[in-house]
Short mmCIF file of C-alpha atoms in Angstrom, two decimals:
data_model
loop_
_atom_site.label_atom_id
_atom_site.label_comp_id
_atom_site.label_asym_id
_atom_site.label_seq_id
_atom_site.Cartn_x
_atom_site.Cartn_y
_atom_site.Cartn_z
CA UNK P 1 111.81 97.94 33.04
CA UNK P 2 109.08 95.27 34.21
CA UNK P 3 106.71 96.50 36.94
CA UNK P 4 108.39 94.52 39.39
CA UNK P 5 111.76 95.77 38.91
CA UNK P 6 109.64 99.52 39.09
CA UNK P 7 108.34 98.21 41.96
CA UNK P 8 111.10 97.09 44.15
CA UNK P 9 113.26 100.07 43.00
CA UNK P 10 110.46 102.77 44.44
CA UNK P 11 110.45 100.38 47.74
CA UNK P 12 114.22 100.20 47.74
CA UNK P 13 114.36 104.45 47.50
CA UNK P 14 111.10 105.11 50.42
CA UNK P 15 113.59 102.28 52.79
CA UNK P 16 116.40 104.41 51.92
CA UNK P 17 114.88 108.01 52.31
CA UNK P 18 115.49 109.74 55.28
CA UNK P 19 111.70 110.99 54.93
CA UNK P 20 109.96 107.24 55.10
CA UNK P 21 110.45 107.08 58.91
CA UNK P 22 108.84 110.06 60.06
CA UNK P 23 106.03 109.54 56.95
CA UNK P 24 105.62 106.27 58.70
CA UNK P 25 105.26 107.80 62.11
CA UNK P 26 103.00 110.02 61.27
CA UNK P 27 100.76 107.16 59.46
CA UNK P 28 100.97 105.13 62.73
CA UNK P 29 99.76 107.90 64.74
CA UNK P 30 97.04 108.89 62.30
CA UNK P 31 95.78 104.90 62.47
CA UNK P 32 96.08 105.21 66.16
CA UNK P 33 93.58 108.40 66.57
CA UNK P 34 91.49 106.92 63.88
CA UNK P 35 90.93 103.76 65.90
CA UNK P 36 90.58 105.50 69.12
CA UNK P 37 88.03 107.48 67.80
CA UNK P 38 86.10 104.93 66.50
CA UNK P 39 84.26 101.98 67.64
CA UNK P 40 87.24 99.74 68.06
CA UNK P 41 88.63 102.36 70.65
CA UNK P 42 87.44 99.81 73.25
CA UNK P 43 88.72 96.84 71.72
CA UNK P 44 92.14 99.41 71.28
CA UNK P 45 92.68 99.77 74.69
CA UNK P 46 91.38 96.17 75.87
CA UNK P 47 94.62 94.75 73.89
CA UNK P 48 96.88 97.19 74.50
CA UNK P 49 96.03 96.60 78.29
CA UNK P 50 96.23 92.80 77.85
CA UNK P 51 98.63 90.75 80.15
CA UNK P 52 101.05 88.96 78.48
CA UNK P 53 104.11 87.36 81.05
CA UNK P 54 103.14 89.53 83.52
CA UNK P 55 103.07 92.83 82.04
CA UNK P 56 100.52 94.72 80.01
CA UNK P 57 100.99 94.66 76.22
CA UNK P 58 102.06 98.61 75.85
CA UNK P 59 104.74 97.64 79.08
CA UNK P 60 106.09 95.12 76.80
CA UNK P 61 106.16 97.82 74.17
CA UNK P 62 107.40 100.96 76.02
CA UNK P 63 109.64 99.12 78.55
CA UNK P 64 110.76 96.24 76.42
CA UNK P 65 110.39 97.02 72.06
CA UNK P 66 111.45 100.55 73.33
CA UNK P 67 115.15 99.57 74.71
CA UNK P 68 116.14 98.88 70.82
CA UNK P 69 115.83 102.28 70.21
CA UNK P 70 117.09 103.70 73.06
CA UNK P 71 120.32 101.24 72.18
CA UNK P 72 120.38 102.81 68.61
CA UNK P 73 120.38 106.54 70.26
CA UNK P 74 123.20 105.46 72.34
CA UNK P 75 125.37 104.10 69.45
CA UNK P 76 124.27 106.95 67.30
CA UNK P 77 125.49 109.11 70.71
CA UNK P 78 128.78 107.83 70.96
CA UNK P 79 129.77 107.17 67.65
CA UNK P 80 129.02 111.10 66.74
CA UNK P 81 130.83 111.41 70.22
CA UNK P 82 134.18 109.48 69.02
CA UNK P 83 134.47 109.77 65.46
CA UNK P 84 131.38 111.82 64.24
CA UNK P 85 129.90 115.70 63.90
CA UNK P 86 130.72 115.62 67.89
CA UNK P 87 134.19 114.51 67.52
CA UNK P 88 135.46 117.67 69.01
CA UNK P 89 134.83 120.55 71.64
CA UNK P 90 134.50 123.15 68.58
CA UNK P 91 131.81 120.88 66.83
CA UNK P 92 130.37 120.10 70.14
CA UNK P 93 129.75 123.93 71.21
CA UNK P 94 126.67 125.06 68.81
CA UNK P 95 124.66 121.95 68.92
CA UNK P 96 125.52 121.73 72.82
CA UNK P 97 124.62 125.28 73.44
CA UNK P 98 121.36 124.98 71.00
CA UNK P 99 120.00 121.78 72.86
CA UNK P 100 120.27 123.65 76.47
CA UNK P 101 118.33 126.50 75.40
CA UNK P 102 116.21 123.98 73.61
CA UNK P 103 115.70 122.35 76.61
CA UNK P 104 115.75 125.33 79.63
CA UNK P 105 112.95 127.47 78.10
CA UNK P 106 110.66 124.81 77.43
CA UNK P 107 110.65 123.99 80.90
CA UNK P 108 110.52 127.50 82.35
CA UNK P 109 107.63 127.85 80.30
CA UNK P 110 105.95 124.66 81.28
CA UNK P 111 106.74 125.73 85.08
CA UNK P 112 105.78 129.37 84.96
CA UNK P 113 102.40 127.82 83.15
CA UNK P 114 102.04 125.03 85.94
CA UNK P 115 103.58 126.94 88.97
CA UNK P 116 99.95 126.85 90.83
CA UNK P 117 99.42 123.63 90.38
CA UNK P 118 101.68 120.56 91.89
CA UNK P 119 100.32 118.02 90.05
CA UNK P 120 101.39 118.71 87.26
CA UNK P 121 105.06 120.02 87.92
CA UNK P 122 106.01 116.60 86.81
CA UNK P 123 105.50 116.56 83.30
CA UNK P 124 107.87 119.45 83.07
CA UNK P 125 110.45 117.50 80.84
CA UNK P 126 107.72 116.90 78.44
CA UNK P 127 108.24 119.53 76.07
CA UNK P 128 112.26 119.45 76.30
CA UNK P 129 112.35 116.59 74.00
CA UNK P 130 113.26 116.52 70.13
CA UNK P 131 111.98 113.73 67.88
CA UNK P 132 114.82 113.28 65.71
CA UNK P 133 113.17 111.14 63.31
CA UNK P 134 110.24 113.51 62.45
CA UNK P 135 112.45 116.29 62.24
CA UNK P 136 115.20 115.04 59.90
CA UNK P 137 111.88 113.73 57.91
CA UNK P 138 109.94 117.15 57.24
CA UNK P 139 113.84 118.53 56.61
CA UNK P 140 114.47 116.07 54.28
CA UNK P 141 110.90 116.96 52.63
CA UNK P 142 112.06 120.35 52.17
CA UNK P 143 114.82 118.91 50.13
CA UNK P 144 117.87 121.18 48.58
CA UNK P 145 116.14 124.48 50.41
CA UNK P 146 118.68 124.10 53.21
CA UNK P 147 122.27 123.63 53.21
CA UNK P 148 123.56 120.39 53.96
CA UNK P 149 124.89 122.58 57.34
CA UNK P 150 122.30 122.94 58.51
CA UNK P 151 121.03 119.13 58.61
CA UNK P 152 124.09 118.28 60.29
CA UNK P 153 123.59 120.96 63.05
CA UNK P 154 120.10 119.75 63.23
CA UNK P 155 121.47 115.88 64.04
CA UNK P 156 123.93 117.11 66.51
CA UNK P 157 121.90 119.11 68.23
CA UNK P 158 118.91 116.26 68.42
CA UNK P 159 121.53 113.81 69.65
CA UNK P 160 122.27 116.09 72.18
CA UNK P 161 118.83 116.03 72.67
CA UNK P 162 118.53 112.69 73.03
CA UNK P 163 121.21 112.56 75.74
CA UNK P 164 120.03 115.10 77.88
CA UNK P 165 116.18 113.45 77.95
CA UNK P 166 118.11 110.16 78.60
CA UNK P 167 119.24 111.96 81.52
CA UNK P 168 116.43 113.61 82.71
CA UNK P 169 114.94 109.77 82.65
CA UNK P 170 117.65 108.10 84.87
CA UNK P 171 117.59 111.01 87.13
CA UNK P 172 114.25 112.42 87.94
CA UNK P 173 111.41 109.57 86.74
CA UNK P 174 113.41 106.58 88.85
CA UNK P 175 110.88 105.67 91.45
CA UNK P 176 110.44 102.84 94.25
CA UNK P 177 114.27 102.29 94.10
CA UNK P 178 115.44 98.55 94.75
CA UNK P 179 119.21 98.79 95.75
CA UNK P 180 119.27 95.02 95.42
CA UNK P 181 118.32 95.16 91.46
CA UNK P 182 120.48 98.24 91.24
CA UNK P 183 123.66 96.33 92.67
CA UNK P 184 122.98 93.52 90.18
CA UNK P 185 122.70 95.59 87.27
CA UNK P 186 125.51 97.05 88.30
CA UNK P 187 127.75 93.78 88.41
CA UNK P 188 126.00 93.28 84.69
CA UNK P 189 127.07 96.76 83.51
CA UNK P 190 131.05 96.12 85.24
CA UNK P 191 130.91 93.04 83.42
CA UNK P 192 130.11 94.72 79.59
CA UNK P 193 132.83 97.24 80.78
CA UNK P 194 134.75 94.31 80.95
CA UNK P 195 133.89 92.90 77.70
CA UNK P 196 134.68 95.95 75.98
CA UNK P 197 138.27 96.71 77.56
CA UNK P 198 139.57 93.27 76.95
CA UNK P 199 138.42 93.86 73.26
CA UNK P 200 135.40 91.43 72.81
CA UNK P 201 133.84 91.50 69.21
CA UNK P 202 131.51 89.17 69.11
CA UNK P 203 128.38 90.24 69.38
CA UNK P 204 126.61 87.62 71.32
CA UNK P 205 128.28 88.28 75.11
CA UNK P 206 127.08 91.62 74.71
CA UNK P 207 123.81 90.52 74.22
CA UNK P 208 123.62 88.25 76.60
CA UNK P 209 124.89 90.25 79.79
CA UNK P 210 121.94 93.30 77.93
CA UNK P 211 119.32 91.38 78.45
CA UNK P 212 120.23 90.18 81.64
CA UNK P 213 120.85 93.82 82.28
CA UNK P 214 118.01 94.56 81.22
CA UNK P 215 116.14 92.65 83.37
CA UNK P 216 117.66 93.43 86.45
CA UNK P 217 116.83 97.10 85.85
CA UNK P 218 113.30 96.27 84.81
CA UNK P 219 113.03 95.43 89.07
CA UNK P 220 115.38 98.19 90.01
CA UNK P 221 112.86 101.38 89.64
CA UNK P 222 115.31 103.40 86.85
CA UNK P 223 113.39 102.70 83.75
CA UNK P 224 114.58 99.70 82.05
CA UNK P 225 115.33 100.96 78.47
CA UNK P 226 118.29 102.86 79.85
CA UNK P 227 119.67 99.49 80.13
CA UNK P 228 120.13 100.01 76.06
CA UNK P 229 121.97 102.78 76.29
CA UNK P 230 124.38 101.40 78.60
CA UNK P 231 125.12 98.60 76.51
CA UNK P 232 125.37 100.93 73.42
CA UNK P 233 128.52 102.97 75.57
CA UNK P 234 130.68 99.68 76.19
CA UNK P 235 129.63 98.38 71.66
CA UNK P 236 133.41 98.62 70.95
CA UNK P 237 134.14 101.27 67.94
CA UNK P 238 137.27 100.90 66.47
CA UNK P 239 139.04 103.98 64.92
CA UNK P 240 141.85 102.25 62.86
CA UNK P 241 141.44 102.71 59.19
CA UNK P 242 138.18 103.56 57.83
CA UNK P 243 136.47 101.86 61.41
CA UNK P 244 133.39 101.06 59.79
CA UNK P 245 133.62 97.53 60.05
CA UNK P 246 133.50 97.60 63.99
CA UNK P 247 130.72 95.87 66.06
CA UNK P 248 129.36 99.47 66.86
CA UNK P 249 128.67 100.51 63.81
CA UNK P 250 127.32 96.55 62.44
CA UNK P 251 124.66 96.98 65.03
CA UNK P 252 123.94 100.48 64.04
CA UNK P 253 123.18 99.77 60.46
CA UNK P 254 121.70 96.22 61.41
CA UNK P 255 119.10 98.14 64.28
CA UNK P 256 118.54 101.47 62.05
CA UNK P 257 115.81 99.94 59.47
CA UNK P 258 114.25 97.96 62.52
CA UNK P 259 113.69 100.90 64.67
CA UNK P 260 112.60 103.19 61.98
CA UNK P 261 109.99 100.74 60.31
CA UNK P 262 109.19 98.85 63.31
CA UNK P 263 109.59 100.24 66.54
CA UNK P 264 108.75 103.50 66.09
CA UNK P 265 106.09 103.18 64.53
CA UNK P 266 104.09 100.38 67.15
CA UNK P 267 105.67 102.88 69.93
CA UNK P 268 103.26 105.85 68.18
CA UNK P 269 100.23 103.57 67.39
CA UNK P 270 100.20 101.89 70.83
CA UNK P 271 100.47 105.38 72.85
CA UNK P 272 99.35 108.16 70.45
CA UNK P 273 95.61 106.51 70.20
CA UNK P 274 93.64 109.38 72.63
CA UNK P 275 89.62 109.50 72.02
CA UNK P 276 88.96 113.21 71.91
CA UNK P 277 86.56 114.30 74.05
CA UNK P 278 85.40 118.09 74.14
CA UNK P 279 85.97 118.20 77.85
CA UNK P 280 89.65 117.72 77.33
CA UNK P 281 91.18 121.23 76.67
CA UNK P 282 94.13 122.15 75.47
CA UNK P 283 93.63 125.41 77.40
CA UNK P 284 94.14 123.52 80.51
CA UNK P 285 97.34 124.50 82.61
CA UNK P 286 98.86 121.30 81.70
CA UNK P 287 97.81 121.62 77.91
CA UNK P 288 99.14 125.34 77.57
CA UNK P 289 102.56 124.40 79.41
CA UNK P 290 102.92 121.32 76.70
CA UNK P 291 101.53 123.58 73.90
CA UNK P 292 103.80 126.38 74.84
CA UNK P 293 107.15 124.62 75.60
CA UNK P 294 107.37 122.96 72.33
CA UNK P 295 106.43 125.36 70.05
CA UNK P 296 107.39 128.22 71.47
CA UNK P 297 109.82 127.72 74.20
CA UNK P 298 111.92 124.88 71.84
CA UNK P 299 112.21 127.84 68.79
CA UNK P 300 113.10 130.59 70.88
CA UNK P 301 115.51 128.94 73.42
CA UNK P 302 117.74 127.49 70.54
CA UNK P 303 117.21 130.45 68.54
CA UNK P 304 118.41 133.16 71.43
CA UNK P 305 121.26 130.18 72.41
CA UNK P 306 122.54 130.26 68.97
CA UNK P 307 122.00 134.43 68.68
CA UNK P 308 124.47 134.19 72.18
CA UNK P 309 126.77 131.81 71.43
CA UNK P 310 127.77 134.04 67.99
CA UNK P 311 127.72 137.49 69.79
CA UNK P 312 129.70 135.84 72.02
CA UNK P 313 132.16 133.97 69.27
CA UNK P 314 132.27 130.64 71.17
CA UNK P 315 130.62 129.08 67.84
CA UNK P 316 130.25 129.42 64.45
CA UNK P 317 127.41 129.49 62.36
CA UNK P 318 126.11 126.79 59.86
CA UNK P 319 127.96 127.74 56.48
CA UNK P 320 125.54 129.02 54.42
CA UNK P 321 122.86 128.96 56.30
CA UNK P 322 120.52 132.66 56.91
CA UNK P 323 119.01 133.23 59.89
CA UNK P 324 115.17 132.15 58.53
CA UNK P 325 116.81 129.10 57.42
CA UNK P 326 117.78 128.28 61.66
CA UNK P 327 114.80 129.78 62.92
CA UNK P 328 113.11 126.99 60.52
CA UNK P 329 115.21 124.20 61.78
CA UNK P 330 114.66 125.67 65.65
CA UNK P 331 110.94 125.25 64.97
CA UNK P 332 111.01 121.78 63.73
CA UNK P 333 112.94 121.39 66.77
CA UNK P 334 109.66 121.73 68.46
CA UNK P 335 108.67 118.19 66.90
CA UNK P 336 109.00 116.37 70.45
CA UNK P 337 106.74 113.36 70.05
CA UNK P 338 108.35 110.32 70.80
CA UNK P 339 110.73 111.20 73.14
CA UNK P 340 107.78 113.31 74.75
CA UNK P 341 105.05 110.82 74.92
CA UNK P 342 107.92 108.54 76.42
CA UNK P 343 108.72 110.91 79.10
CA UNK P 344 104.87 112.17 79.56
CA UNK P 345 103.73 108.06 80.47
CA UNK P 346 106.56 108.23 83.15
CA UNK P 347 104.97 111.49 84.75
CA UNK P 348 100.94 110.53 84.39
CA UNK P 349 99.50 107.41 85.34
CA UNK P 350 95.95 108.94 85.22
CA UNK P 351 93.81 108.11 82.13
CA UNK P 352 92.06 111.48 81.74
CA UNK P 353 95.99 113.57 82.14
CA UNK P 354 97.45 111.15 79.72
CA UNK P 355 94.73 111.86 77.24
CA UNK P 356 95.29 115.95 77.72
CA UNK P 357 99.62 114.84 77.54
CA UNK P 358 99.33 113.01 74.11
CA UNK P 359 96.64 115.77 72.17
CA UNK P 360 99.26 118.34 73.71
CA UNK P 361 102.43 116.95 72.64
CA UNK P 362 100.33 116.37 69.21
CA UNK P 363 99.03 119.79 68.86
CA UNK P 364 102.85 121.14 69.61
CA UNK P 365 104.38 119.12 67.20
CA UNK P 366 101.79 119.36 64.64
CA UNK P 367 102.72 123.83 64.82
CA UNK P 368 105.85 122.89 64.92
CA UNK P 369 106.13 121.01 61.48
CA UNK P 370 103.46 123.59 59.65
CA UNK P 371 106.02 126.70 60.73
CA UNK P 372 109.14 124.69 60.29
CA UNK P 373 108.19 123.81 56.94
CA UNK P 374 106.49 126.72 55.87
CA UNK P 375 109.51 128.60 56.60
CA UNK P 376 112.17 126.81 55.02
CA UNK P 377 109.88 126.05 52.17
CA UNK P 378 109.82 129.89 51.21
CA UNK P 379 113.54 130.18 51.70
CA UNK P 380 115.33 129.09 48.09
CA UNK P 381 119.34 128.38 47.92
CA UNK P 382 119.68 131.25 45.58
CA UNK P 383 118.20 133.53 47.60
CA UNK P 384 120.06 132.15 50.78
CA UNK P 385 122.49 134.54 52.93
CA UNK P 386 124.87 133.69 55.11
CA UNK P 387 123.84 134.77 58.86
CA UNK P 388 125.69 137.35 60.50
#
């Protein structure tokens, strides 16, 4: 085999592994501290702050390169919803009862942390999040240790994820409301409704009335990458015969390699750059709340929801998997990155919070990959039992 052919076959299998994304999230967000903490930090944060059409460079980036993945989440949402691991109320019950308590303790924690101080009850949805990509990555680093179960309940319950933070977004970080923008994105939303019940497949009307969607919630005060998701729920999926040949699942494939290697990883390097200072402590109310919520309150609020939901015998159990095996998986749950810098930006507009917010959600994450994986890495299939 010539070194070519070696070459493009070990690119081919890193595109194709489940792994690459989160190795190349991680690699973005060490480049990002490096060059923060160097003496191109200025230079860093002139250019990210640079105006470009009227916004800042990260606005473009987190309001604007961000909607493609929050488009992907929603088609990856309601294609698991119609024909996927969500399909049904029984498959929907553990991953729907894991996310809550995934999401509830955090944010007791966070609260009972922050109670004294008001200022920073808002980032209280910070550590509720799961990054989906970095957790499927470290899982798929730990390789044939797990049951293929236990990946699955994993995915489900991170979608879940996924749509609950979507939520939380729309709901409680819309601000300066604009009834005018939200009446016109409204008629743009009626009209992809439209689309989609008179059985439109072609792709470009849909992308037309997005953008335009887009921009009218960009003026409306709900952040604008919702607008992705909204498009994503009227992508038609159609269920006859094998239905992967439908528009929603073309765009899936066609936006999964894009988000993974591209937006993702700008996303980290453009808002996961922090110079650490020694004045900025993660022992800080705010710090402790983040610290606490994702590594501890994410582990044991899917761990006790899961405990409840089989004493209980609304749900079954991953086959195969033992009890270490979920407690792993609830820890790596505790990976909230993305989804929690997102959702930390929208609560702190001051430079010296945001800097405590991203070492925070790092330092939480970071525990929560080391015990994740050191759990499930000492936990072989042979020596796997079923939980009970």
């Amino acid at each position: 085999m010539s070194s070519s052919r070696r070459t493009r076959t070990t690119f081919q299998r890193f595109i194709e592994s489940e792994a690459s994304g989160g190795v190349l999230l991680m690699g973005s967000t060490a480049l990002a501290l490096a060059v923060a903490n160097t003496f191109l930090g200025g230079a860093y944060e002139e250019a990210l702050h640079a105006r470009v059409a009227g916004l800042d460079l990260r606005d473009w980036i987190n309001d604007g390169l961000m909607t493609f993945f929050f488009l992907l989440v929603g088609l990856e949402i309601k294609r698991e919803m119609v024909e996927g691991q969500l399909d049904t109320w029984p498959r929907r019950v553990l991953p729907l009862v894991a996310a809550f308590g995934g999401m509830f303790v955090p944010a007791v924690i966070f609260m009972a942390v922050n109670f004294p101080h008001p200022e920073n009850w808002r980032g209280w949805a910070v550590p509720t999040a799961t990054d989906i990509a970095f957790a499927l990555g470290v899982l798929a680093l730990v390789g044939s240790r797990v049951p293929g179960s236990l990946k699955v309940f994993l995915t489900s319950l991170a979608i879940i994820d996924d749509l609950g933070a979507i939520l939380i977004i729309a709901i409680f970080y819309a601000s300066n409301l604009s009834i005018a923008a939200l009446a016109v994105a409204a008629v743009f939303a009626a009209a992809l409704y439209w689309l989609n019940q008179r059985g439109e497949t072609r792709l470009l009307p849909y992308i037309l009335l997005g953008v335009l969607l887009w921009t009218a919630m960009l003026f409306s005060g709900i952040h604008a990458t919702l607008a992705g998701v909204v498009l994503a729920m009227m992508i038609p999926i159609d269920n006859a015969g094998d239905g992967r040949h439908s528009l929603l699942h073309s765009m899936e494939r066609a936006l999964s390699p894009w988000v993974a290697f591209l937006v993702l990883p700008i996303f980290a390097f453009a808002n996961a750059g922090v110079a650490i200072k020694w004045n900025l402590s993660l022992l800080s109310p705010l710090g402790l709340g983040i610290v606490g919520g994702l590594f501890l309150g994410k582990q044991i609020g899917i761990l006790s929801a899961v405990y409840l939901a089989k004493k209980a015998r609304i749900a079954l159990l991953p086959a195969g998997a033992s009890w270490r095996q979920i407690y792993g998986v609830a820890a790596l749950c505790g990976i909230g990155f993305t989804m929690s810098l997102f959702i930390g930006l929208l609560a702190f507009t001051d430079p010296e919070t945001e800097a405590v917010l991203k070492l925070s959600v790092l330092a939480g994450s970071l525990l929560s990959v080391l015990v994740g994986a050191l759990v499930l890495l000492t936990v072989t299939p042979a020596k796997s039992t079923p939980a009970t």
